[in-house]
C-alpha cells in the first residue's frame, strides 16, 4: 500500500467513539481486516487467524488485506504502535503504548478514512502485544484458546457484533511466560509423528506452529521445546526455528540444556567423548559455540551453567566444594561466547540459571552468579517450590523466576497420565513466588500438553495478570469462569463443581499414586492406607464420592451434545471417569482382599468390580485415540506411561470361602487391619455413643455361603435407631451383604451416666448379639472441640481465637488442603530477630488457639498435619510451635532433606505429619496454642490422641460443639 496517500484520505477531524457497538458480520455487510506491511509476519498470521475465527462463528470469512484503499464499511486495523498505519491515525491515545512490554489497546475510531465507516483499532506496543490484542478480540467473540487443542467449538451465529470500550492493557505480571514440553514419548511425539505430522515423523514445524498459536492465545511467549530421545532436537528442523520467529515465540531450553543445545539428541558420546568439562572442554566449548553462532539472531533465553547430558549431575565433579569454581568458570566461558557472537551486550541478553536438584546445592554453597542472570527457582517436582529469594537476591538486576511441574517422570512416582495438580496449590505456590519478587520468568512443565489444558490455562492467566489471584477465593471463581466460557452458563456451575471435587480427591492421592507403589526402583503395588473398618468406612466414602462424580459426568455426557460434546469428553469426561476407575480398581481390590479374609461372598463381587474398572480405562482410552473427533487424537492418550505397575491389570487375591458358616456380621471399629474381629468383654460391641458427638456407626451382615437368607434385628432398647430391621440376602452380586446404620434417639435415652443396649441378629438357626454402649456426658455450655472415643479432631482453619503479632501471622487460605482450607504462616514484615527461644516465641510470635474438652485423663499425643512445603528461602526452616494450657513450648519442624523417604511419602500424599507428645492432662477444658515461627507453614488438620485414635488416611470429621450465640 502507498502510505503517502493516507493523508488525503484522512478527515480534518477524527471523531473517537468512547463506547459503541461494532458490527463484524450483519445481514448488510461484513468487516474487513487490515494489517500493516511494515510490521512482523505475526501481524499477518494473527489477522488471518482472526478471519478464521470469525468464519468459524458466522460462516463468512472477512477480507484480509494490507490495502486500506480498496475496502469500505467497518474495518479491524491491526498493527504495532510504531507502524506507519497506526501512526497515520494521528491518535494520541495509542502513544500510551510506546515503550511498554507486550501491551495492547482496543479503540473505536469513527471515519478514520473517507472509505471507512468505523474502525476497530487493535494496536500493540510490540508484535506480541498486537497479537494478544487480536486474540483477546477472538475470545470476546467466543473463540476459546482451546478451539483446536481441545475441540472447543464456538457458538454459530449469522450476525456478529460486539461492544467495545476504549481499553489499554497493562504489561503482563510476569515478563517471560511459557511451557516446557517434556516426557513427550507417551503422547505428543507419537501423535505428531503418526497422526498430525507424518511428513516429518516427529514434533516438527507443523506441530510447533499449533503450539505457538496456543501460547499466543494464552498470552504466553516462551517455549522450552521437547527434548527426550524420542524427539529430534528443536534446531534439527530449521522450520521449527522459523515458526518460532514467525510467531515471535522466545526459544529457551530446559534446566539441563545450556546454550540452547538438546544434549540427548545432539551430544554423541561415541564421536564427541564424555560430557565432562574438565576432561573434554574443547569439544564441549565448540559444541556450544556452534549453537550460539546459529542462534545469534534468534529471540532466545539461554540456559547457563552445566549439568549432565540428561537431567543428571555434572560429570567429573567430586563434591560441592569442587563444583562451585568450576560452574563459575563454565558460566564465564558461556557468557564469553554470547559476547563474541551477539550484537548485544552480554548483560542484556536474556539468560537463566535454573537451580534444579544439585544446582541449588551448588548455589547455596557459594556459587557467584552474574547479577544480570535470572535465577529460576524450581519446585520439588510435586508442586512445592524449594525456595525463593532472600533480601539480597531480591535486589539482583536479573531478578528471578520459577520452573514448576504439572507433570513429572521420576522418583518417588510419575504422574504423566491425567491432570491432577490442584489449582489451589498452583495458585498458592506461584503467587507466593510472585509476591516474593520472582516475576521475570515462569515455566510450566506440561508433559504432552493434553490433558493439562486447565492447569495450563490457569497458570498462564495468573502469569499474565496476577492481581485477581492474590485472593485465594478467586481460584474457584476462575475455574467457574473457564467452565462457563467453554460450556455456557447452563453447564458451567455443574462442571466447576465436578472438576473441583475431582482435583480435591486427587490432592489427597493422585490417581497415578493409588497403587502405593514407587519407581526408580519400581516396586509392586500394595494395599492402600484407606481405612475400611472405621470412620464410617473411609475407603467406601472415597468410592462413593467417585461414584457420584462418575454418575454426574455420564449424565452430562448425554446432555451436552453438539458443538460441546468433544470438548466435554476431553476436558471433563475422560479425566474424571478414568480417575474414578483407577481408584475403584484399587479400593475394590482392597475390599476383595479384606472381605476375603472374612469369608464374605462379596469379596468376589469386589474383585470383579476391580477388574471391570481396569477394563473401563482400557476401553475409554481406545475411544479417545480412535473415535474422538474423528480420530484426530490417535496416539495422543496413553493410559500406562512407562507401563508402571500402577497402570496394569489388578493383581487380585485368591479368594477361598473356607468357613462353614452361612452368614456373619462385622461392626464398625471392631475389625482390625487384617480383618479379624475384636471382642470386647466377651461379646461384639459397637464403639461408644455419646450425647455430645451423636455418632452413627455401621454393621455389615454378610453371606459366607451362597444361600438365600432372611435376617432380622431386634433392639433391646427403644432409643436404638436402625436404618433397617430386616432383609433378605442371596448369593447374587450386590445382594450378598447389607450395611445397617445404627444411631441413638437421645430424646429417649435415660439420664444415666453409662448404659447399654443390645442388638440381636437372627437368621436361619443362628443368632449374633451386638452390644450398643452409651454415655451421657454433662452438658457443655460453650463452643469447644470435644473428645470422641479417645481423640479430638480439629480442622486447622477453625481456630477459637487468633492473636496477631509480627513479623509472621496465620492467614486462612481458601480451597487448599484435605480439609478445604489451610492456615498459612505469612510474613507481614521482614524478620529482624535472630534465634528462636521458648521465651521469644511466647512474647513475639502470633498464634491461634483451639479450645477443647477431654473426658479422659491422659498424656496426649498431638498429631499435626501440614502441607509438605519447603523453607521460603535459605534464611528459614519450616517450623511452628505448640503448647497446651500455656505449658512448655514444643518446637515442630517439617523441613525435609533431598529425596529422603519422608519427603517421598509427604509428596505422594500431600501431607507432612508430626506426632508430639505433650504433658499429662486431667479431664476438662484445655487450650491448644499453635505459634508461627517460620513463614510458609501450611497447617491442615489437628488430631489429639487421648488413647483412642485409629489410623485414617484422609480427614476425620471434626469433633465439635457449636452452640448458637456462644463463644
PDB file of C-alpha atoms in Angstrom, residues 681-924:
ATOM      1  CA  UNK A 681     -15.811 -58.130  77.275  1.00  0.00           C
ATOM      2  CA  UNK A 682     -16.571 -61.449  75.650  1.00  0.00           C
ATOM      3  CA  UNK A 683     -19.042 -60.050  73.092  1.00  0.00           C
ATOM      4  CA  UNK A 684     -19.161 -57.994  69.944  1.00  0.00           C
ATOM      5  CA  UNK A 685     -19.662 -54.298  70.510  1.00  0.00           C
ATOM      6  CA  UNK A 686     -20.040 -51.095  68.576  1.00  0.00           C
ATOM      7  CA  UNK A 687     -17.885 -48.122  69.620  1.00  0.00           C
ATOM      8  CA  UNK A 688     -19.249 -45.853  72.321  1.00  0.00           C
ATOM      9  CA  UNK A 689     -22.131 -43.497  71.508  1.00  0.00           C
ATOM     10  CA  UNK A 690     -22.306 -40.245  73.472  1.00  0.00           C
ATOM     11  CA  UNK A 691     -24.824 -37.440  73.756  1.00  0.00           C
ATOM     12  CA  UNK A 692     -22.403 -34.714  72.646  1.00  0.00           C
ATOM     13  CA  UNK A 693     -20.951 -36.235  69.468  1.00  0.00           C
ATOM     14  CA  UNK A 694     -24.168 -38.048  68.491  1.00  0.00           C
ATOM     15  CA  UNK A 695     -22.363 -40.678  66.427  1.00  0.00           C
ATOM     16  CA  UNK A 696     -23.680 -43.240  63.991  1.00  0.00           C
ATOM     17  CA  UNK A 697     -21.876 -46.496  63.194  1.00  0.00           C
ATOM     18  CA  UNK A 698     -22.374 -49.290  60.709  1.00  0.00           C
ATOM     19  CA  UNK A 699     -22.745 -53.050  60.995  1.00  0.00           C
ATOM     20  CA  UNK A 700     -22.336 -55.309  57.969  1.00  0.00           C
ATOM     21  CA  UNK A 701     -24.332 -58.515  57.762  1.00  0.00           C
ATOM     22  CA  UNK A 702     -22.988 -60.737  55.019  1.00  0.00           C
ATOM     23  CA  UNK A 703     -23.224 -64.183  53.477  1.00  0.00           C
ATOM     24  CA  UNK A 704     -20.361 -66.639  53.654  1.00  0.00           C
ATOM     25  CA  UNK A 705     -22.186 -69.229  51.569  1.00  0.00           C
ATOM     26  CA  UNK A 706     -24.389 -68.756  48.538  1.00  0.00           C
ATOM     27  CA  UNK A 707     -27.698 -69.497  50.208  1.00  0.00           C
ATOM     28  CA  UNK A 708     -30.863 -67.374  50.411  1.00  0.00           C
ATOM     29  CA  UNK A 709     -31.165 -65.887  53.884  1.00  0.00           C
ATOM     30  CA  UNK A 710     -33.805 -63.894  55.694  1.00  0.00           C
ATOM     31  CA  UNK A 711     -32.479 -61.813  58.577  1.00  0.00           C
ATOM     32  CA  UNK A 712     -33.882 -59.528  61.226  1.00  0.00           C
ATOM     33  CA  UNK A 713     -32.596 -57.405  64.085  1.00  0.00           C
ATOM     34  CA  UNK A 714     -34.201 -56.902  67.475  1.00  0.00           C
ATOM     35  CA  UNK A 715     -33.149 -53.849  69.514  1.00  0.00           C
ATOM     36  CA  UNK A 716     -33.358 -54.303  73.260  1.00  0.00           C
ATOM     37  CA  UNK A 717     -33.989 -50.568  73.821  1.00  0.00           C
ATOM     38  CA  UNK A 718     -36.393 -48.230  72.044  1.00  0.00           C
ATOM     39  CA  UNK A 719     -33.745 -45.498  71.843  1.00  0.00           C
ATOM     40  CA  UNK A 720     -31.635 -47.580  69.445  1.00  0.00           C
ATOM     41  CA  UNK A 721     -32.310 -46.489  65.864  1.00  0.00           C
ATOM     42  CA  UNK A 722     -31.641 -48.748  62.873  1.00  0.00           C
ATOM     43  CA  UNK A 723     -31.589 -47.904  59.174  1.00  0.00           C
ATOM     44  CA  UNK A 724     -33.075 -51.385  58.550  1.00  0.00           C
ATOM     45  CA  UNK A 725     -34.507 -54.024  60.830  1.00  0.00           C
ATOM     46  CA  UNK A 726     -34.882 -56.934  58.422  1.00  0.00           C
ATOM     47  CA  UNK A 727     -33.992 -58.021  54.944  1.00  0.00           C
ATOM     48  CA  UNK A 728     -33.146 -60.782  52.513  1.00  0.00           C
ATOM     49  CA  UNK A 729     -29.684 -61.834  51.333  1.00  0.00           C
ATOM     50  CA  UNK A 730     -28.885 -64.017  48.354  1.00  0.00           C
ATOM     51  CA  UNK A 731     -25.805 -65.191  46.554  1.00  0.00           C
ATOM     52  CA  UNK A 732     -26.345 -62.673  43.755  1.00  0.00           C
ATOM     53  CA  UNK A 733     -23.795 -59.936  43.276  1.00  0.00           C
ATOM     54  CA  UNK A 734     -24.765 -56.814  45.177  1.00  0.00           C
ATOM     55  CA  UNK A 735     -27.260 -58.652  47.361  1.00  0.00           C
ATOM     56  CA  UNK A 736     -24.986 -60.843  49.465  1.00  0.00           C
ATOM     57  CA  UNK A 737     -24.329 -58.253  52.159  1.00  0.00           C
ATOM     58  CA  UNK A 738     -26.176 -55.365  53.759  1.00  0.00           C
ATOM     59  CA  UNK A 739     -24.918 -52.346  55.710  1.00  0.00           C
ATOM     60  CA  UNK A 740     -27.075 -51.265  58.638  1.00  0.00           C
ATOM     61  CA  UNK A 741     -26.551 -47.847  60.221  1.00  0.00           C
ATOM     62  CA  UNK A 742     -27.021 -47.556  63.975  1.00  0.00           C
ATOM     63  CA  UNK A 743     -27.707 -44.307  65.845  1.00  0.00           C
ATOM     64  CA  UNK A 744     -29.327 -43.201  69.098  1.00  0.00           C
ATOM     65  CA  UNK A 745     -32.527 -41.252  69.764  1.00  0.00           C
ATOM     66  CA  UNK A 746     -31.145 -39.041  72.524  1.00  0.00           C
ATOM     67  CA  UNK A 747     -34.536 -37.679  73.488  1.00  0.00           C
ATOM     68  CA  UNK A 748     -35.439 -41.175  74.678  1.00  0.00           C
ATOM     69  CA  UNK A 749     -32.211 -42.133  76.476  1.00  0.00           C
ATOM     70  CA  UNK A 750     -32.490 -42.331  80.277  1.00  0.00           C
ATOM     71  CA  UNK A 751     -30.449 -39.738  82.159  1.00  0.00           C
ATOM     72  CA  UNK A 752     -27.844 -42.177  83.408  1.00  0.00           C
ATOM     73  CA  UNK A 753     -24.123 -41.641  83.014  1.00  0.00           C
ATOM     74  CA  UNK A 754     -23.486 -45.033  81.389  1.00  0.00           C
ATOM     75  CA  UNK A 755     -25.847 -47.584  79.958  1.00  0.00           C
ATOM     76  CA  UNK A 756     -26.047 -50.036  77.092  1.00  0.00           C
ATOM     77  CA  UNK A 757     -28.399 -51.985  74.925  1.00  0.00           C
ATOM     78  CA  UNK A 758     -28.134 -54.958  72.628  1.00  0.00           C
ATOM     79  CA  UNK A 759     -28.878 -55.781  69.029  1.00  0.00           C
ATOM     80  CA  UNK A 760     -29.789 -59.402  68.326  1.00  0.00           C
ATOM     81  CA  UNK A 761     -29.276 -60.556  64.740  1.00  0.00           C
ATOM     82  CA  UNK A 762     -31.307 -63.620  63.807  1.00  0.00           C
ATOM     83  CA  UNK A 763     -31.056 -65.572  60.575  1.00  0.00           C
ATOM     84  CA  UNK A 764     -31.587 -69.264  59.908  1.00  0.00           C
ATOM     85  CA  UNK A 765     -30.829 -71.121  63.106  1.00  0.00           C
ATOM     86  CA  UNK A 766     -28.157 -68.699  64.291  1.00  0.00           C
ATOM     87  CA  UNK A 767     -28.084 -65.572  66.461  1.00  0.00           C
ATOM     88  CA  UNK A 768     -25.455 -62.891  66.957  1.00  0.00           C
ATOM     89  CA  UNK A 769     -25.605 -60.292  69.722  1.00  0.00           C
ATOM     90  CA  UNK A 770     -24.107 -56.819  69.411  1.00  0.00           C
ATOM     91  CA  UNK A 771     -23.612 -54.518  72.383  1.00  0.00           C
ATOM     92  CA  UNK A 772     -24.544 -50.821  72.000  1.00  0.00           C
ATOM     93  CA  UNK A 773     -22.711 -48.802  74.691  1.00  0.00           C
ATOM     94  CA  UNK A 774     -23.970 -45.288  75.512  1.00  0.00           C
ATOM     95  CA  UNK A 775     -22.650 -42.451  77.673  1.00  0.00           C
ATOM     96  CA  UNK A 776     -24.319 -39.259  78.864  1.00  0.00           C
ATOM     97  CA  UNK A 777     -21.754 -36.525  79.445  1.00  0.00           C
ATOM     98  CA  UNK A 778     -22.583 -33.318  81.327  1.00  0.00           C
ATOM     99  CA  UNK A 779     -23.886 -30.536  79.091  1.00  0.00           C
ATOM    100  CA  UNK A 780     -21.183 -28.147  77.855  1.00  0.00           C
ATOM    101  CA  UNK A 781     -22.303 -24.506  77.636  1.00  0.00           C
ATOM    102  CA  UNK A 782     -19.729 -23.093  75.209  1.00  0.00           C
ATOM    103  CA  UNK A 783     -18.318 -23.766  71.755  1.00  0.00           C
ATOM    104  CA  UNK A 784     -15.464 -26.168  72.063  1.00  0.00           C
ATOM    105  CA  UNK A 785     -13.826 -29.143  70.361  1.00  0.00           C
ATOM    106  CA  UNK A 786     -14.640 -32.261  72.345  1.00  0.00           C
ATOM    107  CA  UNK A 787     -13.248 -35.711  72.814  1.00  0.00           C
ATOM    108  CA  UNK A 788     -14.861 -38.585  70.974  1.00  0.00           C
ATOM    109  CA  UNK A 789     -13.854 -42.108  71.992  1.00  0.00           C
ATOM    110  CA  UNK A 790     -10.335 -41.105  72.936  1.00  0.00           C
ATOM    111  CA  UNK A 791      -9.489 -38.412  70.396  1.00  0.00           C
ATOM    112  CA  UNK A 792     -10.237 -34.830  69.398  1.00  0.00           C
ATOM    113  CA  UNK A 793     -10.380 -33.827  65.694  1.00  0.00           C
ATOM    114  CA  UNK A 794      -9.822 -30.229  64.562  1.00  0.00           C
ATOM    115  CA  UNK A 795      -9.530 -28.557  61.170  1.00  0.00           C
ATOM    116  CA  UNK A 796      -6.726 -26.036  61.488  1.00  0.00           C
ATOM    117  CA  UNK A 797      -8.612 -23.127  59.914  1.00  0.00           C
ATOM    118  CA  UNK A 798     -11.395 -23.410  62.527  1.00  0.00           C
ATOM    119  CA  UNK A 799      -9.496 -21.877  65.431  1.00  0.00           C
ATOM    120  CA  UNK A 800     -11.241 -20.488  68.501  1.00  0.00           C
ATOM    121  CA  UNK A 801      -9.218 -17.260  68.645  1.00  0.00           C
ATOM    122  CA  UNK A 802      -6.320 -15.577  66.892  1.00  0.00           C
ATOM    123  CA  UNK A 803      -3.662 -13.211  68.243  1.00  0.00           C
ATOM    124  CA  UNK A 804      -1.583 -11.385  65.632  1.00  0.00           C
ATOM    125  CA  UNK A 805       1.895 -10.116  66.234  1.00  0.00           C
ATOM    126  CA  UNK A 806       4.673  -9.504  63.738  1.00  0.00           C
ATOM    127  CA  UNK A 807       6.571 -10.385  61.674  1.00  0.00           C
ATOM    128  CA  UNK A 808       4.627 -13.577  60.876  1.00  0.00           C
ATOM    129  CA  UNK A 809       0.878 -14.175  61.132  1.00  0.00           C
ATOM    130  CA  UNK A 810      -1.549 -17.005  60.428  1.00  0.00           C
ATOM    131  CA  UNK A 811      -3.872 -16.466  57.451  1.00  0.00           C
ATOM    132  CA  UNK A 812      -6.598 -18.731  56.096  1.00  0.00           C
ATOM    133  CA  UNK A 813      -6.020 -19.913  52.512  1.00  0.00           C
ATOM    134  CA  UNK A 814      -9.283 -20.980  50.924  1.00  0.00           C
ATOM    135  CA  UNK A 815      -9.653 -24.082  48.796  1.00  0.00           C
ATOM    136  CA  UNK A 816      -6.439 -25.828  49.797  1.00  0.00           C
ATOM    137  CA  UNK A 817      -5.649 -28.950  51.786  1.00  0.00           C
ATOM    138  CA  UNK A 818      -7.571 -32.087  52.687  1.00  0.00           C
ATOM    139  CA  UNK A 819      -9.977 -30.029  54.806  1.00  0.00           C
ATOM    140  CA  UNK A 820     -10.614 -27.425  52.102  1.00  0.00           C
ATOM    141  CA  UNK A 821      -8.839 -24.563  53.885  1.00  0.00           C
ATOM    142  CA  UNK A 822      -5.369 -24.324  55.378  1.00  0.00           C
ATOM    143  CA  UNK A 823      -3.797 -21.951  57.854  1.00  0.00           C
ATOM    144  CA  UNK A 824      -0.611 -20.442  56.429  1.00  0.00           C
ATOM    145  CA  UNK A 825       2.101 -18.513  58.267  1.00  0.00           C
ATOM    146  CA  UNK A 826       2.752 -15.364  56.226  1.00  0.00           C
ATOM    147  CA  UNK A 827       5.337 -12.629  56.708  1.00  0.00           C
ATOM    148  CA  UNK A 828       3.848  -9.203  57.268  1.00  0.00           C
ATOM    149  CA  UNK A 829       7.246  -7.525  57.640  1.00  0.00           C
ATOM    150  CA  UNK A 830      10.894  -8.663  57.495  1.00  0.00           C
ATOM    151  CA  UNK A 831      12.106 -10.675  60.453  1.00  0.00           C
ATOM    152  CA  UNK A 832      14.942  -8.827  62.170  1.00  0.00           C
ATOM    153  CA  UNK A 833      15.265 -11.065  65.223  1.00  0.00           C
ATOM    154  CA  UNK A 834      17.897 -13.749  65.377  1.00  0.00           C
ATOM    155  CA  UNK A 835      17.433 -17.004  67.228  1.00  0.00           C
ATOM    156  CA  UNK A 836      14.270 -18.650  68.491  1.00  0.00           C
ATOM    157  CA  UNK A 837      13.695 -19.478  72.153  1.00  0.00           C
ATOM    158  CA  UNK A 838      10.659 -20.564  74.132  1.00  0.00           C
ATOM    159  CA  UNK A 839      10.503 -17.126  75.737  1.00  0.00           C
ATOM    160  CA  UNK A 840      10.728 -15.282  72.402  1.00  0.00           C
ATOM    161  CA  UNK A 841       8.029 -17.468  70.892  1.00  0.00           C
ATOM    162  CA  UNK A 842       5.600 -16.695  73.702  1.00  0.00           C
ATOM    163  CA  UNK A 843       6.308 -12.971  73.622  1.00  0.00           C
ATOM    164  CA  UNK A 844       6.788 -12.186  69.928  1.00  0.00           C
ATOM    165  CA  UNK A 845       5.045 -14.837  67.807  1.00  0.00           C
ATOM    166  CA  UNK A 846       1.476 -14.794  66.506  1.00  0.00           C
ATOM    167  CA  UNK A 847      -0.705 -17.713  67.490  1.00  0.00           C
ATOM    168  CA  UNK A 848      -4.085 -19.347  67.123  1.00  0.00           C
ATOM    169  CA  UNK A 849      -5.929 -21.080  69.954  1.00  0.00           C
ATOM    170  CA  UNK A 850      -8.172 -24.127  69.960  1.00  0.00           C
ATOM    171  CA  UNK A 851     -10.367 -24.779  72.977  1.00  0.00           C
ATOM    172  CA  UNK A 852     -11.028 -28.467  73.559  1.00  0.00           C
ATOM    173  CA  UNK A 853     -12.642 -30.584  76.240  1.00  0.00           C
ATOM    174  CA  UNK A 854     -11.389 -34.023  77.204  1.00  0.00           C
ATOM    175  CA  UNK A 855     -13.238 -36.652  79.206  1.00  0.00           C
ATOM    176  CA  UNK A 856     -10.167 -38.856  79.575  1.00  0.00           C
ATOM    177  CA  UNK A 857      -7.192 -38.031  81.750  1.00  0.00           C
ATOM    178  CA  UNK A 858      -4.159 -38.980  79.704  1.00  0.00           C
ATOM    179  CA  UNK A 859      -0.831 -37.969  78.266  1.00  0.00           C
ATOM    180  CA  UNK A 860      -1.942 -36.688  74.842  1.00  0.00           C
ATOM    181  CA  UNK A 861      -0.156 -37.040  71.539  1.00  0.00           C
ATOM    182  CA  UNK A 862      -0.916 -34.144  69.195  1.00  0.00           C
ATOM    183  CA  UNK A 863      -0.939 -35.272  65.545  1.00  0.00           C
ATOM    184  CA  UNK A 864      -0.361 -32.283  63.271  1.00  0.00           C
ATOM    185  CA  UNK A 865      -0.857 -32.405  59.514  1.00  0.00           C
ATOM    186  CA  UNK A 866       0.587 -29.720  57.249  1.00  0.00           C
ATOM    187  CA  UNK A 867       1.272 -29.434  53.549  1.00  0.00           C
ATOM    188  CA  UNK A 868       4.854 -30.551  52.770  1.00  0.00           C
ATOM    189  CA  UNK A 869       6.167 -27.083  51.923  1.00  0.00           C
ATOM    190  CA  UNK A 870       9.818 -26.032  51.910  1.00  0.00           C
ATOM    191  CA  UNK A 871      11.528 -23.034  53.563  1.00  0.00           C
ATOM    192  CA  UNK A 872      10.556 -19.725  51.966  1.00  0.00           C
ATOM    193  CA  UNK A 873      14.256 -19.022  51.492  1.00  0.00           C
ATOM    194  CA  UNK A 874      17.600 -20.054  52.938  1.00  0.00           C
ATOM    195  CA  UNK A 875      17.108 -17.846  55.998  1.00  0.00           C
ATOM    196  CA  UNK A 876      14.313 -20.048  57.363  1.00  0.00           C
ATOM    197  CA  UNK A 877      13.257 -23.578  58.112  1.00  0.00           C
ATOM    198  CA  UNK A 878       9.634 -24.835  58.235  1.00  0.00           C
ATOM    199  CA  UNK A 879       8.902 -24.540  61.934  1.00  0.00           C
ATOM    200  CA  UNK A 880       5.977 -23.810  64.178  1.00  0.00           C
ATOM    201  CA  UNK A 881       5.456 -24.374  67.904  1.00  0.00           C
ATOM    202  CA  UNK A 882       2.697 -25.716  70.132  1.00  0.00           C
ATOM    203  CA  UNK A 883       1.721 -25.666  73.768  1.00  0.00           C
ATOM    204  CA  UNK A 884      -1.280 -26.763  75.827  1.00  0.00           C
ATOM    205  CA  UNK A 885      -2.640 -24.611  78.633  1.00  0.00           C
ATOM    206  CA  UNK A 886       0.406 -22.304  78.325  1.00  0.00           C
ATOM    207  CA  UNK A 887       2.634 -25.178  79.319  1.00  0.00           C
ATOM    208  CA  UNK A 888       6.047 -25.961  77.835  1.00  0.00           C
ATOM    209  CA  UNK A 889       6.611 -24.996  74.193  1.00  0.00           C
ATOM    210  CA  UNK A 890       7.248 -27.858  71.777  1.00  0.00           C
ATOM    211  CA  UNK A 891       9.005 -26.893  68.529  1.00  0.00           C
ATOM    212  CA  UNK A 892       7.898 -28.654  65.345  1.00  0.00           C
ATOM    213  CA  UNK A 893       9.997 -28.680  62.148  1.00  0.00           C
ATOM    214  CA  UNK A 894       8.752 -30.305  58.933  1.00  0.00           C
ATOM    215  CA  UNK A 895      11.731 -29.452  56.724  1.00  0.00           C
ATOM    216  CA  UNK A 896      12.864 -32.447  54.699  1.00  0.00           C
ATOM    217  CA  UNK A 897      16.191 -33.031  53.001  1.00  0.00           C
ATOM    218  CA  UNK A 898      16.871 -34.262  49.495  1.00  0.00           C
ATOM    219  CA  UNK A 899      14.853 -37.227  48.336  1.00  0.00           C
ATOM    220  CA  UNK A 900      14.507 -38.792  51.747  1.00  0.00           C
ATOM    221  CA  UNK A 901      11.889 -41.448  52.349  1.00  0.00           C
ATOM    222  CA  UNK A 902       9.974 -38.961  54.487  1.00  0.00           C
ATOM    223  CA  UNK A 903       9.868 -36.462  51.617  1.00  0.00           C
ATOM    224  CA  UNK A 904       8.737 -39.181  49.215  1.00  0.00           C
ATOM    225  CA  UNK A 905       5.800 -40.160  51.409  1.00  0.00           C
ATOM    226  CA  UNK A 906       4.965 -36.498  52.014  1.00  0.00           C
ATOM    227  CA  UNK A 907       4.622 -35.626  48.334  1.00  0.00           C
ATOM    228  CA  UNK A 908       2.760 -38.826  47.491  1.00  0.00           C
ATOM    229  CA  UNK A 909       0.059 -37.853  49.980  1.00  0.00           C
ATOM    230  CA  UNK A 910       0.470 -34.038  50.059  1.00  0.00           C
ATOM    231  CA  UNK A 911       0.995 -34.094  53.816  1.00  0.00           C
ATOM    232  CA  UNK A 912       3.729 -33.655  56.390  1.00  0.00           C
ATOM    233  CA  UNK A 913       2.803 -35.274  59.711  1.00  0.00           C
ATOM    234  CA  UNK A 914       4.292 -34.819  63.161  1.00  0.00           C
ATOM    235  CA  UNK A 915       3.291 -36.575  66.400  1.00  0.00           C
ATOM    236  CA  UNK A 916       4.166 -34.541  69.501  1.00  0.00           C
ATOM    237  CA  UNK A 917       3.887 -35.977  73.000  1.00  0.00           C
ATOM    238  CA  UNK A 918       2.575 -33.434  75.468  1.00  0.00           C
ATOM    239  CA  UNK A 919       2.420 -33.332  79.309  1.00  0.00           C
ATOM    240  CA  UNK A 920      -0.284 -35.230  81.179  1.00  0.00           C
ATOM    241  CA  UNK A 921      -3.762 -33.663  81.104  1.00  0.00           C
ATOM    242  CA  UNK A 922      -6.648 -34.196  83.508  1.00  0.00           C
ATOM    243  CA  UNK A 923     -10.148 -34.300  82.071  1.00  0.00           C
ATOM    244  CA  UNK A 924     -11.742 -30.912  81.469  1.00  0.00           C
TER     245      UNK A 924
END
